[in-house]
């Protein structure tokens, strides 16, 4: 009997081992499927969502976005290797009170002055920009993927990070714009654009239907790049990196203006704005002492009024079906205090 019992126990152990081996030999697809079930909300991918509010392209506003998602606007995708937070917004929808452009974009809850500053990072890939619009309008075919926004005075934007790609190009451009904190009224406001890879904001087509040449050092849709924004003691430092591309760094004072007199206005500004609006100057102390906050996501720059992009009478489903939208995926991002460079 003891011998038989020993054999029985050995048999049960073997069966248990076999079961364990079988369970652990799931295919990668099965494991990925289970992981996708667990990773359900954007806050599961990037855990800083408690520091933000969000405005979606259909006008939905949420003050608390932990364990929040909305189909077709703010959700999670898996590309076969990693999870990404998706920000998607049509060319035409319900916008904020200060803009004619739609957005699915985070807004920082905390506010800070440039002298105190803060730091925002993001690793992303742009999956879609509008495929329609006038080629000779600077904001056509573009999306803003990171911002600093003022919450006082003119409520202008000391920083907007853009991605733009013309419809017949494989490579697009990454550039950043600085908007002046206009002296006096805000009718003379303008953006000065600095190229990272590809072209800056001022490079447009010669007419509504003609595109410039494709940039040689641009970034394609679906190509990953990263940015870091660090504002410390009034100085904004920007770093951009992408595999296969030269890393770029820039600095810009947010408390001391470079554009206080007409003689200091760059030629780029005359080219872009000279024929359509007054060109103002900036107050000497720029954004000093003014409350600012970060934004991140997809701020679509294509709209039916300015860029003549297709909007299908605001029908979001038709816009998504016909390429009239912007879509940006982030896999990593951080928000915190500024650091000393």
XYZ file of C-alpha atoms in Angstrom:
341
model
C 0.000 0.000 0.000
C 2.819 2.380 0.786
C 4.348 1.741 -2.652
C 1.032 2.379 -4.396
C 0.513 5.606 -2.403
C 3.965 6.808 -3.379
C 3.235 6.200 -7.047
C -0.087 8.056 -6.729
C 1.567 11.062 -5.118
C 4.262 11.114 -7.803
C 1.550 10.998 -10.484
C -0.306 13.936 -8.938
C 2.894 15.990 -8.728
C 3.605 15.338 -12.429
C 0.096 16.384 -13.406
C 0.414 19.587 -11.391
C 3.769 20.347 -12.997
C 2.317 19.742 -16.436
C -0.555 22.116 -15.684
C 1.892 24.790 -14.541
C 4.002 24.406 -17.687
C 0.898 24.570 -19.878
C -0.289 27.758 -18.168
C 3.091 29.434 -18.480
C 3.427 28.568 -22.165
C 0.771 31.038 -23.347
C 1.510 32.740 -26.638
C 2.719 36.355 -26.645
C -0.619 37.299 -28.224
C -2.487 35.739 -25.294
C -0.288 37.513 -22.758
C -0.678 40.824 -24.617
C -4.452 40.341 -24.697
C -4.548 39.859 -20.921
C -2.294 42.874 -20.368
C -4.556 45.019 -22.533
C -7.497 44.039 -20.358
C -5.642 45.252 -17.257
C -4.361 48.485 -18.869
C -7.708 50.168 -19.475
C -7.384 53.861 -18.642
C -4.863 56.534 -19.693
C -4.013 56.920 -15.994
C -2.851 53.274 -16.027
C -0.224 54.195 -18.650
C 0.852 57.653 -17.460
C 0.103 57.992 -13.737
C 0.281 61.790 -13.470
C -3.350 62.312 -14.487
C -4.304 63.565 -11.006
C -2.418 66.780 -11.829
C -4.539 67.656 -14.858
C -7.971 68.515 -16.186
C -8.953 67.678 -19.772
C -11.010 69.257 -22.554
C -12.078 66.906 -25.368
C -12.824 67.715 -29.001
C -16.567 67.292 -28.461
C -16.584 69.890 -25.675
C -16.479 67.429 -22.765
C -14.595 68.850 -19.785
C -13.398 66.726 -16.865
C -11.727 67.959 -13.707
C -10.823 64.464 -12.453
C -9.384 61.986 -14.967
C -8.012 59.106 -12.892
C -9.740 55.981 -14.277
C -11.371 58.072 -17.002
C -11.488 57.478 -20.751
C -13.733 58.384 -23.671
C -13.937 56.404 -26.895
C -12.620 58.217 -29.980
C -11.067 61.019 -27.925
C -9.017 59.918 -24.886
C -8.167 56.245 -24.464
C -5.428 53.568 -24.531
C -3.945 51.758 -27.538
C -1.332 48.997 -27.730
C 0.954 48.936 -30.772
C 2.164 45.366 -30.258
C 4.986 46.426 -27.951
C 3.852 49.261 -25.688
C 0.787 51.008 -24.356
C 0.041 54.572 -25.440
C -2.363 57.286 -24.328
C -4.316 58.506 -27.361
C -5.456 62.118 -27.772
C -7.767 62.499 -30.790
C -9.741 65.544 -31.945
C -11.596 66.566 -35.132
C -11.042 69.680 -37.249
C -14.412 70.986 -36.098
C -16.060 70.402 -32.744
C -16.714 72.357 -29.575
C -13.769 74.561 -28.650
C -12.613 76.563 -25.650
C -13.772 80.164 -25.174
C -10.408 81.565 -26.284
C -9.810 79.482 -29.433
C -11.435 78.427 -32.705
C -9.403 75.204 -32.748
C -10.561 71.928 -31.194
C -8.448 70.019 -28.746
C -8.236 66.873 -26.682
C -5.681 68.259 -24.310
C -4.634 68.193 -20.685
C -4.508 71.442 -18.696
C -2.309 71.652 -15.599
C -4.269 72.297 -12.397
C -1.395 74.079 -10.685
C -0.241 77.509 -11.872
C 3.187 79.057 -11.586
C 5.116 82.190 -12.504
C 8.240 81.955 -14.705
C 10.441 82.904 -11.764
C 9.294 79.700 -10.002
C 8.744 77.615 -13.107
C 8.171 73.913 -13.625
C 9.089 70.986 -15.844
C 7.118 68.932 -18.385
C 8.347 66.009 -20.490
C 6.699 63.850 -23.135
C 7.546 60.956 -25.452
C 5.113 60.702 -28.327
C 4.316 59.956 -31.934
C 1.868 61.865 -34.109
C -0.388 59.457 -35.978
C -2.544 61.914 -37.941
C -2.875 65.562 -38.912
C -5.561 67.028 -41.146
C -5.120 66.065 -44.787
C -7.017 69.116 -46.053
C -6.470 72.857 -45.861
C -4.848 75.698 -47.735
C -1.133 75.112 -48.240
C -0.322 78.831 -47.973
C -1.744 79.110 -44.426
C 0.925 78.493 -41.776
C -1.276 76.525 -39.355
C -2.688 74.067 -41.920
C -1.922 70.340 -41.417
C -0.569 70.900 -37.911
C -1.159 69.951 -34.284
C 0.286 71.359 -31.052
C 1.556 68.617 -28.710
C 2.768 70.688 -25.756
C 2.237 74.228 -24.462
C 2.852 76.820 -21.827
C -0.235 79.006 -21.525
C -0.663 82.259 -19.613
C -3.698 82.625 -17.359
C -3.425 86.383 -16.906
C -3.240 89.521 -19.013
C -3.706 88.686 -22.708
C -3.610 84.944 -21.891
C -1.088 84.398 -24.670
C 1.153 81.355 -25.093
C 4.883 81.629 -24.399
C 5.345 78.168 -25.900
C 3.614 75.936 -28.433
C 5.344 72.784 -29.727
C 4.070 71.868 -33.195
C 4.091 68.903 -35.534
C 3.145 69.665 -39.161
C 3.111 67.521 -42.313
C 1.970 68.517 -45.797
C -0.360 65.933 -47.402
C 1.976 64.732 -50.182
C 5.046 64.508 -47.918
C 6.372 61.499 -46.010
C 8.315 63.635 -43.539
C 6.820 66.369 -41.386
C 8.308 69.099 -39.210
C 8.696 69.747 -35.500
C 9.057 73.379 -34.428
C 8.244 75.595 -31.468
C 6.618 79.001 -31.342
C 6.986 81.829 -28.845
C 4.042 84.225 -28.711
C 4.853 87.723 -27.482
C 3.154 89.157 -24.405
C 2.064 92.201 -26.369
C 2.667 95.723 -25.095
C -0.667 97.575 -24.890
C -3.668 95.882 -26.485
C -3.268 92.450 -28.050
C -4.096 93.287 -31.674
C -0.422 93.223 -32.649
C 0.399 89.802 -31.165
C 2.470 87.318 -33.144
C 4.412 84.034 -32.890
C 8.113 83.694 -33.596
C 8.889 80.168 -34.819
C 12.070 78.107 -34.325
C 12.719 74.911 -36.259
C 13.686 71.662 -34.515
C 13.540 69.212 -37.432
C 12.223 70.037 -40.899
C 10.754 73.515 -41.345
C 9.512 76.283 -39.075
C 6.003 77.821 -39.034
C 6.777 80.314 -41.808
C 7.409 77.762 -44.572
C 4.203 77.465 -46.580
C 3.042 76.792 -50.125
C 3.134 79.486 -52.804
C -0.664 79.239 -53.175
C -3.509 77.230 -51.556
C -2.838 74.137 -53.691
C 0.989 74.131 -53.952
C 3.226 72.553 -51.312
C 6.882 73.381 -50.612
C 9.556 70.735 -51.093
C 9.603 67.948 -48.509
C 12.031 68.617 -45.621
C 15.120 66.396 -45.719
C 15.534 66.037 -41.956
C 11.865 65.787 -40.981
C 9.874 63.440 -38.763
C 7.361 61.004 -40.240
C 3.933 60.193 -38.866
C 4.383 57.387 -36.344
C 8.015 58.324 -35.650
C 8.775 58.726 -31.936
C 10.286 61.880 -30.481
C 10.604 63.410 -27.020
C 10.634 66.885 -25.563
C 11.552 68.431 -22.227
C 10.362 71.869 -21.118
C 12.157 73.244 -18.065
C 11.422 76.747 -16.768
C 13.774 77.822 -13.971
C 14.404 81.336 -12.639
C 12.588 82.777 -15.662
C 14.639 80.899 -18.265
C 12.865 78.376 -20.489
C 15.094 75.493 -21.640
C 13.887 73.100 -24.351
C 15.384 69.752 -25.333
C 14.216 67.597 -28.265
C 15.424 64.056 -29.001
C 14.559 61.366 -31.544
C 16.436 58.260 -32.640
C 18.222 58.879 -35.910
C 17.995 62.674 -35.566
C 20.297 65.269 -34.070
C 19.229 66.262 -30.559
C 18.399 69.951 -30.230
C 18.435 72.344 -27.253
C 17.168 75.920 -26.985
C 16.812 78.612 -24.330
C 14.479 81.614 -24.159
C 13.951 84.118 -21.360
C 10.344 84.467 -20.260
C 11.043 87.519 -18.097
C 13.149 89.692 -20.402
C 11.911 90.462 -23.920
C 13.959 90.369 -27.131
C 11.234 92.220 -29.060
C 10.660 95.590 -27.361
C 11.085 97.874 -30.406
C 10.072 97.674 -34.096
C 13.757 97.377 -35.079
C 13.985 94.100 -33.108
C 11.083 92.406 -34.892
C 12.443 89.448 -36.930
C 11.977 89.394 -40.701
C 10.077 86.127 -40.308
C 7.295 88.046 -38.533
C 7.051 90.636 -41.305
C 6.762 87.816 -43.859
C 4.057 85.876 -42.005
C 1.970 88.686 -40.472
C 2.787 91.871 -42.370
C -0.008 91.624 -44.920
C -2.805 90.590 -42.578
C -2.524 92.220 -39.135
C -0.682 94.904 -37.157
C 2.759 93.928 -35.853
C 3.180 94.906 -32.227
C 6.074 94.862 -29.787
C 6.421 93.021 -26.482
C 6.429 94.460 -22.999
C 9.975 94.647 -21.617
C 9.504 92.069 -18.862
C 7.660 89.590 -21.123
C 5.740 87.117 -18.904
C 7.451 88.049 -15.620
C 5.164 87.628 -12.613
C 2.311 86.274 -14.752
C 0.579 82.994 -13.902
C 1.251 80.211 -16.412
C 0.463 76.512 -16.720
C 1.409 73.559 -18.922
C -0.780 71.811 -21.502
C -0.202 68.496 -23.285
C -2.083 66.397 -25.848
C -3.553 67.179 -29.276
C -4.465 70.819 -29.978
C -5.631 70.671 -33.605
C -4.613 73.749 -35.603
C -6.771 72.925 -38.648
C -10.166 74.580 -38.804
C -12.642 75.492 -41.513
C -12.411 79.238 -40.985
C -8.663 79.964 -41.004
C -7.101 77.036 -42.839
C -10.145 76.083 -44.969
C -9.761 72.479 -43.813
C -12.680 70.117 -44.451
C -15.074 69.893 -41.481
C -18.162 68.111 -42.888
C -20.470 70.567 -41.134
C -19.018 69.519 -37.782
C -19.954 65.845 -38.167
C -17.217 64.189 -36.098
C -17.799 60.680 -37.463
C -17.399 61.926 -41.048
C -14.306 63.918 -40.118
C -12.661 60.852 -38.601
C -13.578 58.779 -41.662
C -12.083 61.320 -44.088
C -8.815 62.371 -42.417
C -10.100 65.627 -40.915
C -8.616 65.162 -37.468
C -5.439 65.122 -35.382
C -4.281 62.122 -33.351
C -1.298 62.039 -30.985
C -0.034 59.086 -28.909
C 2.042 59.533 -25.725
C 3.762 56.596 -24.014
C 5.638 58.550 -21.319
C 5.281 61.960 -19.682
C 6.209 63.665 -16.418
C 5.212 66.857 -14.672
C 6.997 68.430 -11.714
C 9.196 71.130 -10.294
C 11.873 72.809 -12.361
C 15.437 71.565 -12.170
C 18.722 73.478 -12.298
C 20.385 72.986 -15.683
